[in-house]
PDB file of C-alpha atoms in Angstrom:
ATOM      1  CA  MET A   1     186.667 -16.004  91.405  1.00  0.00           C
ATOM      2  CA  ILE A   2     187.903 -13.531  88.739  1.00  0.00           C
ATOM      3  CA  THR A   3     185.436 -12.262  86.231  1.00  0.00           C
ATOM      4  CA  PRO A   4     187.674 -12.842  82.661  1.00  0.00           C
ATOM      5  CA  ILE A   5     188.536 -10.076  80.783  1.00  0.00           C
ATOM      6  CA  GLU A   6     185.512  -9.433  77.321  1.00  0.00           C
ATOM      7  CA  LEU A   7     186.503  -6.613  76.071  1.00  0.00           C
ATOM      8  CA  VAL A   8     189.072  -3.813  76.296  1.00  0.00           C
ATOM      9  CA  ILE A   9     187.821  -0.530  77.017  1.00  0.00           C
ATOM     10  CA  PHE A  10     190.899   2.014  75.888  1.00  0.00           C
ATOM     11  CA  ASP A  11     190.498   5.926  76.914  1.00  0.00           C
ATOM     12  CA  CYS A  12     192.011   8.187  73.825  1.00  0.00           C
ATOM     13  CA  ASP A  13     193.953  10.988  74.703  1.00  0.00           C
ATOM     14  CA  GLY A  14     197.187   9.884  76.656  1.00  0.00           C
ATOM     15  CA  VAL A  15     196.294   6.293  75.876  1.00  0.00           C
ATOM     16  CA  LEU A  16     195.841   5.738  71.768  1.00  0.00           C
ATOM     17  CA  VAL A  17     197.105   9.466  70.527  1.00  0.00           C
ATOM     18  CA  ASP A  18     200.248  11.522  72.885  1.00  0.00           C
ATOM     19  CA  SER A  19     197.522  14.230  72.414  1.00  0.00           C
ATOM     20  CA  GLU A  20     197.802  15.645  76.325  1.00  0.00           C
ATOM     21  CA  HIS A  21     200.984  17.551  76.481  1.00  0.00           C
ATOM     22  CA  ILE A  22     198.752  19.913  72.932  1.00  0.00           C
ATOM     23  CA  ALA A  23     195.829  20.183  75.391  1.00  0.00           C
ATOM     24  CA  VAL A  24     197.640  20.928  78.024  1.00  0.00           C
ATOM     25  CA  ARG A  25     199.731  23.428  76.158  1.00  0.00           C
ATOM     26  CA  ALA A  26     197.290  24.959  74.385  1.00  0.00           C
ATOM     27  CA  HIS A  27     195.507  25.470  77.720  1.00  0.00           C
ATOM     28  CA  VAL A  28     197.816  27.704  79.457  1.00  0.00           C
ATOM     29  CA  ALA A  29     198.189  29.782  77.115  1.00  0.00           C
ATOM     30  CA  VAL A  30     194.870  30.738  76.254  1.00  0.00           C
ATOM     31  CA  GLY A  31     194.041  30.945  79.917  1.00  0.00           C
ATOM     32  CA  ALA A  32     197.113  33.842  79.886  1.00  0.00           C
ATOM     33  CA  GLU A  33     195.503  35.655  77.413  1.00  0.00           C
ATOM     34  CA  LEU A  34     192.106  35.070  79.155  1.00  0.00           C
ATOM     35  CA  GLY A  35     192.426  36.510  82.250  1.00  0.00           C
ATOM     36  CA  TRP A  36     192.877  32.304  84.364  1.00  0.00           C
ATOM     37  CA  PRO A  37     197.072  32.742  84.172  1.00  0.00           C
ATOM     38  CA  LEU A  38     197.166  28.776  84.613  1.00  0.00           C
ATOM     39  CA  THR A  39     200.730  26.874  84.870  1.00  0.00           C
ATOM     40  CA  GLU A  40     200.217  23.041  83.153  1.00  0.00           C
ATOM     41  CA  ALA A  41     200.419  21.085  86.533  1.00  0.00           C
ATOM     42  CA  GLU A  42     196.909  23.235  87.488  1.00  0.00           C
ATOM     43  CA  VAL A  43     195.743  22.111  83.625  1.00  0.00           C
ATOM     44  CA  ILE A  44     196.654  18.238  84.737  1.00  0.00           C
ATOM     45  CA  GLU A  45     194.765  19.207  88.115  1.00  0.00           C
ATOM     46  CA  LYS A  46     191.947  20.645  86.588  1.00  0.00           C
ATOM     47  CA  PHE A  47     190.935  19.710  82.818  1.00  0.00           C
ATOM     48  CA  ILE A  48     192.836  16.172  81.960  1.00  0.00           C
ATOM     49  CA  GLY A  49     190.311  13.145  81.796  1.00  0.00           C
ATOM     50  CA  ARG A  50     187.439  15.601  81.980  1.00  0.00           C
ATOM     51  CA  SER A  51     185.062  16.283  78.848  1.00  0.00           C
ATOM     52  CA  PRO A  52     184.822  19.448  77.276  1.00  0.00           C
ATOM     53  CA  VAL A  53     181.332  20.001  79.159  1.00  0.00           C
ATOM     54  CA  SER A  54     182.722  19.709  82.561  1.00  0.00           C
ATOM     55  CA  ASN A  55     186.152  22.107  81.184  1.00  0.00           C
ATOM     56  CA  GLY A  56     183.483  24.067  80.264  1.00  0.00           C
ATOM     57  CA  GLU A  57     181.384  24.860  83.309  1.00  0.00           C
ATOM     58  CA  GLN A  58     184.744  24.828  85.215  1.00  0.00           C
ATOM     59  CA  ILE A  59     186.501  27.362  82.469  1.00  0.00           C
ATOM     60  CA  THR A  60     182.868  29.818  82.298  1.00  0.00           C
ATOM     61  CA  SER A  61     182.683  30.020  86.155  1.00  0.00           C
ATOM     62  CA  ARG A  62     185.938  31.212  86.639  1.00  0.00           C
ATOM     63  CA  VAL A  63     185.880  33.865  83.141  1.00  0.00           C
ATOM     64  CA  GLY A  64     182.194  34.200  82.442  1.00  0.00           C
ATOM     65  CA  PRO A  65     180.201  32.693  79.126  1.00  0.00           C
ATOM     66  CA  SER A  66     182.201  35.166  76.970  1.00  0.00           C
ATOM     67  CA  ARG A  67     185.077  34.787  77.924  1.00  0.00           C
ATOM     68  CA  ALA A  68     184.869  30.947  77.934  1.00  0.00           C
ATOM     69  CA  ALA A  69     183.123  31.363  74.669  1.00  0.00           C
ATOM     70  CA  LEU A  70     186.435  32.974  72.743  1.00  0.00           C
ATOM     71  CA  TRP A  71     188.443  30.583  75.400  1.00  0.00           C
ATOM     72  CA  TRP A  72     186.769  26.837  73.074  1.00  0.00           C
ATOM     73  CA  GLU A  73     187.883  28.787  70.013  1.00  0.00           C
ATOM     74  CA  ARG A  74     191.637  29.844  70.281  1.00  0.00           C
ATOM     75  CA  PHE A  75     192.138  27.089  72.118  1.00  0.00           C
ATOM     76  CA  GLU A  76     190.828  24.585  69.547  1.00  0.00           C
ATOM     77  CA  ARG A  77     192.143  27.323  67.027  1.00  0.00           C
ATOM     78  CA  LEU A  78     195.561  26.158  69.304  1.00  0.00           C
ATOM     79  CA  HIS A  79     195.018  22.486  69.263  1.00  0.00           C
ATOM     80  CA  ARG A  80     193.904  21.684  65.764  1.00  0.00           C
ATOM     81  CA  ALA A  81     196.581  23.155  63.930  1.00  0.00           C
ATOM     82  CA  ALA A  82     199.445  21.600  66.951  1.00  0.00           C
ATOM     83  CA  VAL A  83     197.647  18.413  65.681  1.00  0.00           C
ATOM     84  CA  ASP A  84     198.548  17.920  62.326  1.00  0.00           C
ATOM     85  CA  ALA A  85     201.937  19.310  63.056  1.00  0.00           C
ATOM     86  CA  GLU A  86     203.273  16.932  65.811  1.00  0.00           C
ATOM     87  CA  LEU A  87     200.686  14.265  67.218  1.00  0.00           C
ATOM     88  CA  THR A  88     201.983  11.434  67.343  1.00  0.00           C
ATOM     89  CA  PRO A  89     200.481   7.511  68.650  1.00  0.00           C
ATOM     90  CA  VAL A  90     201.289   6.544  72.271  1.00  0.00           C
ATOM     91  CA  ASP A  91     204.843   5.350  72.080  1.00  0.00           C
ATOM     92  CA  GLY A  92     204.551   1.686  71.692  1.00  0.00           C
ATOM     93  CA  ILE A  93     200.062   1.184  71.140  1.00  0.00           C
ATOM     94  CA  LEU A  94     200.596   0.797  67.975  1.00  0.00           C
ATOM     95  CA  GLU A  95     201.484  -3.178  68.200  1.00  0.00           C
ATOM     96  CA  VAL A  96     199.446  -3.671  70.921  1.00  0.00           C
ATOM     97  CA  LEU A  97     196.984  -3.045  68.675  1.00  0.00           C
ATOM     98  CA  ASP A  98     198.277  -4.759  65.876  1.00  0.00           C
ATOM     99  CA  THR A  99     198.668  -8.352  68.563  1.00  0.00           C
ATOM    100  CA  LEU A 100     194.892  -7.726  69.769  1.00  0.00           C
ATOM    101  CA  ARG A 101     192.602 -10.763  70.259  1.00  0.00           C
ATOM    102  CA  LEU A 102     190.115  -9.235  72.834  1.00  0.00           C
ATOM    103  CA  PRO A 103     187.937  -7.170  72.038  1.00  0.00           C
ATOM    104  CA  SER A 104     187.956  -3.530  72.117  1.00  0.00           C
ATOM    105  CA  CYS A 105     186.809  -0.524  71.840  1.00  0.00           C
ATOM    106  CA  VAL A 106     187.013   3.670  72.567  1.00  0.00           C
ATOM    107  CA  ALA A 107     185.587   5.590  75.739  1.00  0.00           C
ATOM    108  CA  SER A 108     186.400   8.763  75.588  1.00  0.00           C
ATOM    109  CA  GLY A 109     185.395  12.234  76.818  1.00  0.00           C
ATOM    110  CA  GLY A 110     186.174  14.449  73.559  1.00  0.00           C
ATOM    111  CA  SER A 111     184.353  14.780  71.285  1.00  0.00           C
ATOM    112  CA  HIS A 112     183.784  11.849  67.935  1.00  0.00           C
ATOM    113  CA  GLU A 113     184.742  15.487  65.549  1.00  0.00           C
ATOM    114  CA  THR A 114     187.597  15.137  67.493  1.00  0.00           C
ATOM    115  CA  MET A 115     188.247  11.795  67.996  1.00  0.00           C
ATOM    116  CA  ARG A 116     187.770  11.387  64.002  1.00  0.00           C
ATOM    117  CA  HIS A 117     190.648  14.200  63.665  1.00  0.00           C
ATOM    118  CA  THR A 118     193.633  12.751  66.070  1.00  0.00           C
ATOM    119  CA  LEU A 119     192.768   9.465  65.788  1.00  0.00           C
ATOM    120  CA  GLY A 120     192.794   9.628  61.959  1.00  0.00           C
ATOM    121  CA  HIS A 121     195.858  11.501  61.460  1.00  0.00           C
ATOM    122  CA  THR A 122     197.495   8.428  63.516  1.00  0.00           C
ATOM    123  CA  GLY A 123     196.376   5.658  61.804  1.00  0.00           C
ATOM    124  CA  ILE A 124     195.312   4.235  65.138  1.00  0.00           C
ATOM    125  CA  TYR A 125     191.187   5.351  63.963  1.00  0.00           C
ATOM    126  CA  PRO A 126     191.122   2.255  61.612  1.00  0.00           C
ATOM    127  CA  TYR A 127     191.521  -0.148  64.744  1.00  0.00           C
ATOM    128  CA  PHE A 128     188.501   1.364  66.621  1.00  0.00           C
ATOM    129  CA  GLU A 129     185.515   2.119  63.899  1.00  0.00           C
ATOM    130  CA  GLY A 130     182.344   1.504  64.425  1.00  0.00           C
ATOM    131  CA  ARG A 131     183.261   0.931  68.164  1.00  0.00           C
ATOM    132  CA  ILE A 132     183.937   4.450  68.962  1.00  0.00           C
ATOM    133  CA  PHE A 133     181.807   6.096  72.486  1.00  0.00           C
ATOM    134  CA  SER A 134     182.177   9.909  73.912  1.00  0.00           C
ATOM    135  CA  ALA A 135     181.297  11.705  76.756  1.00  0.00           C
ATOM    136  CA  SER A 136     178.780  13.423  74.599  1.00  0.00           C
ATOM    137  CA  GLU A 137     176.807  10.642  74.472  1.00  0.00           C
ATOM    138  CA  VAL A 138     176.411   9.798  78.332  1.00  0.00           C
ATOM    139  CA  ALA A 139     174.356  12.847  80.764  1.00  0.00           C
ATOM    140  CA  ARG A 140     177.601  12.988  82.847  1.00  0.00           C
ATOM    141  CA  GLY A 141     181.039  12.840  82.297  1.00  0.00           C
ATOM    142  CA  LYS A 142     184.057  11.133  84.000  1.00  0.00           C
ATOM    143  CA  PRO A 143     184.594  10.808  86.975  1.00  0.00           C
ATOM    144  CA  ALA A 144     181.092   9.742  86.743  1.00  0.00           C
ATOM    145  CA  PRO A 145     180.654   5.830  85.663  1.00  0.00           C
ATOM    146  CA  ASP A 146     178.016   7.250  82.745  1.00  0.00           C
ATOM    147  CA  LEU A 147     180.201   6.540  79.825  1.00  0.00           C
ATOM    148  CA  PHE A 148     182.305   2.666  80.549  1.00  0.00           C
ATOM    149  CA  LEU A 149     178.954   1.682  81.794  1.00  0.00           C
ATOM    150  CA  HIS A 150     177.039   2.540  78.261  1.00  0.00           C
ATOM    151  CA  ALA A 151     180.316   1.636  76.339  1.00  0.00           C
ATOM    152  CA  ALA A 152     180.136  -2.005  77.816  1.00  0.00           C
ATOM    153  CA  LYS A 153     176.400  -1.964  76.929  1.00  0.00           C
ATOM    154  CA  GLN A 154     177.175  -1.217  73.368  1.00  0.00           C
ATOM    155  CA  MET A 155     179.808  -3.825  72.891  1.00  0.00           C
ATOM    156  CA  GLY A 156     177.003  -6.916  75.320  1.00  0.00           C
ATOM    157  CA  VAL A 157     179.965  -7.112  77.973  1.00  0.00           C
ATOM    158  CA  HIS A 158     179.118  -6.931  81.400  1.00  0.00           C
ATOM    159  CA  PRO A 159     180.964  -4.265  83.841  1.00  0.00           C
ATOM    160  CA  SER A 160     182.354  -7.183  85.870  1.00  0.00           C
ATOM    161  CA  ALA A 161     183.921  -8.150  82.041  1.00  0.00           C
ATOM    162  CA  CYS A 162     185.789  -5.109  81.392  1.00  0.00           C
ATOM    163  CA  ILE A 163     189.366  -3.617  81.930  1.00  0.00           C
ATOM    164  CA  VAL A 164     189.635  -0.403  81.020  1.00  0.00           C
ATOM    165  CA  VAL A 165     193.105   1.456  79.794  1.00  0.00           C
ATOM    166  CA  GLU A 166     193.309   5.186  81.315  1.00  0.00           C
ATOM    167  CA  ASP A 167     196.195   7.302  81.690  1.00  0.00           C
ATOM    168  CA  SER A 168     193.795  10.066  83.767  1.00  0.00           C
ATOM    169  CA  GLN A 169     192.735  10.620  88.067  1.00  0.00           C
ATOM    170  CA  TYR A 170     189.334  10.928  86.109  1.00  0.00           C
ATOM    171  CA  GLY A 171     188.926   8.169  84.210  1.00  0.00           C
ATOM    172  CA  ILE A 172     190.191   5.707  86.998  1.00  0.00           C
ATOM    173  CA  GLN A 173     187.686   7.216  89.480  1.00  0.00           C
ATOM    174  CA  ALA A 174     185.003   6.379  85.984  1.00  0.00           C
ATOM    175  CA  ALA A 175     186.389   2.669  85.718  1.00  0.00           C
ATOM    176  CA  ARG A 176     186.173   2.177  89.682  1.00  0.00           C
ATOM    177  CA  ALA A 177     183.312   3.201  90.069  1.00  0.00           C
ATOM    178  CA  ALA A 178     181.153   1.311  86.671  1.00  0.00           C
ATOM    179  CA  GLY A 179     182.295  -2.142  88.454  1.00  0.00           C
ATOM    180  CA  MET A 180     185.321  -2.112  86.212  1.00  0.00           C
ATOM    181  CA  ARG A 181     189.685  -3.327  86.568  1.00  0.00           C
ATOM    182  CA  ALA A 182     191.494  -0.509  85.820  1.00  0.00           C
ATOM    183  CA  LEU A 183     195.021  -0.173  83.820  1.00  0.00           C
ATOM    184  CA  GLY A 184     196.327   3.008  84.366  1.00  0.00           C
ATOM    185  CA  TYR A 185     199.109   4.284  82.486  1.00  0.00           C
ATOM    186  CA  ALA A 186     201.476   5.877  84.097  1.00  0.00           C
ATOM    187  CA  GLY A 187     203.910   7.211  80.971  1.00  0.00           C
ATOM    188  CA  GLY A 188     202.495  10.710  80.432  1.00  0.00           C
ATOM    189  CA  LEU A 189     202.203  13.731  82.417  1.00  0.00           C
ATOM    190  CA  THR A 190     199.233  12.267  85.203  1.00  0.00           C
ATOM    191  CA  PRO A 191     201.929  11.767  88.320  1.00  0.00           C
ATOM    192  CA  THR A 192     201.417   7.879  89.089  1.00  0.00           C
ATOM    193  CA  GLN A 193     200.223   8.366  92.679  1.00  0.00           C
ATOM    194  CA  TRP A 194     196.959  10.058  91.148  1.00  0.00           C
ATOM    195  CA  LEU A 195     196.837   6.815  89.876  1.00  0.00           C
ATOM    196  CA  GLU A 196     196.629   4.813  92.228  1.00  0.00           C
ATOM    197  CA  GLY A 197     194.031   2.586  94.066  1.00  0.00           C
ATOM    198  CA  PRO A 198     191.993  -0.653  94.213  1.00  0.00           C
ATOM    199  CA  ASN A 199     191.087  -2.856  91.470  1.00  0.00           C
ATOM    200  CA  THR A 200     193.934  -0.203  89.379  1.00  0.00           C
ATOM    201  CA  THR A 201     197.289  -2.050  88.220  1.00  0.00           C
ATOM    202  CA  VAL A 202     199.671   0.921  87.292  1.00  0.00           C
ATOM    203  CA  PHE A 203     202.259   0.648  84.515  1.00  0.00           C
ATOM    204  CA  ASP A 204     204.480   3.127  82.394  1.00  0.00           C
ATOM    205  CA  ASP A 205     205.357   1.448  78.970  1.00  0.00           C
ATOM    206  CA  MET A 206     202.840   0.450  77.184  1.00  0.00           C
ATOM    207  CA  ARG A 207     203.895  -2.555  75.997  1.00  0.00           C
ATOM    208  CA  GLU A 208     203.817  -4.444  79.192  1.00  0.00           C
ATOM    209  CA  LEU A 209     200.443  -3.873  78.095  1.00  0.00           C
ATOM    210  CA  PRO A 210     199.731  -6.707  76.382  1.00  0.00           C
ATOM    211  CA  ARG A 211     201.250  -8.571  79.713  1.00  0.00           C
ATOM    212  CA  LEU A 212     199.163  -7.192  82.096  1.00  0.00           C
ATOM    213  CA  LEU A 213     196.241  -7.911  80.210  1.00  0.00           C
ATOM    214  CA  ALA A 214     196.897 -11.810  79.836  1.00  0.00           C
ATOM    215  CA  GLU A 215     197.307 -11.510  83.870  1.00  0.00           C
ATOM    216  CA  ALA A 216     194.220  -9.557  84.502  1.00  0.00           C
TER     217      ALA A 216
END
């Protein structure tokens, strides 16, 4: 018997706010300056969906600690400026949040400071205030299950009664590792085939989400 859904766990970047292309562009620009030239496809494969700590380890191993520190300084400056200038909600997500009746929360690899900025800028923060969880709160970021299990525990819901809305391969892997069902949003940068797999339904229009949740 399938456990009814009691909690919807949303990723932030690429699911609630259309920020992934901003992050990719910033990493490409900074990498070109600091000695690790990356294509957009390489940034998506290596970085998108992982925590800043995990990405920082990759960058440090490639360019060294001093340049890695400079990388993050320049990245944050570029990212914040672009967010302020052009960030929008993911197409259709506000309609979903306005009609969602299931309990929900956010669990993201991003920091609380970054999420306050991006979710605040797009008007989404009030939908989740007090129910936002960051990878900074757990030992391991995605693709480890720690963050999703932490969110479920804080919300008082068993993992089997949770469903995760994710747009990255690492987030989907984390959901599966946590024993949760997943809805893989392929309307952004991640190729559809990276999201497909067990206990996962892939979709490409956020407006499909209410139907998918009803059928889960």
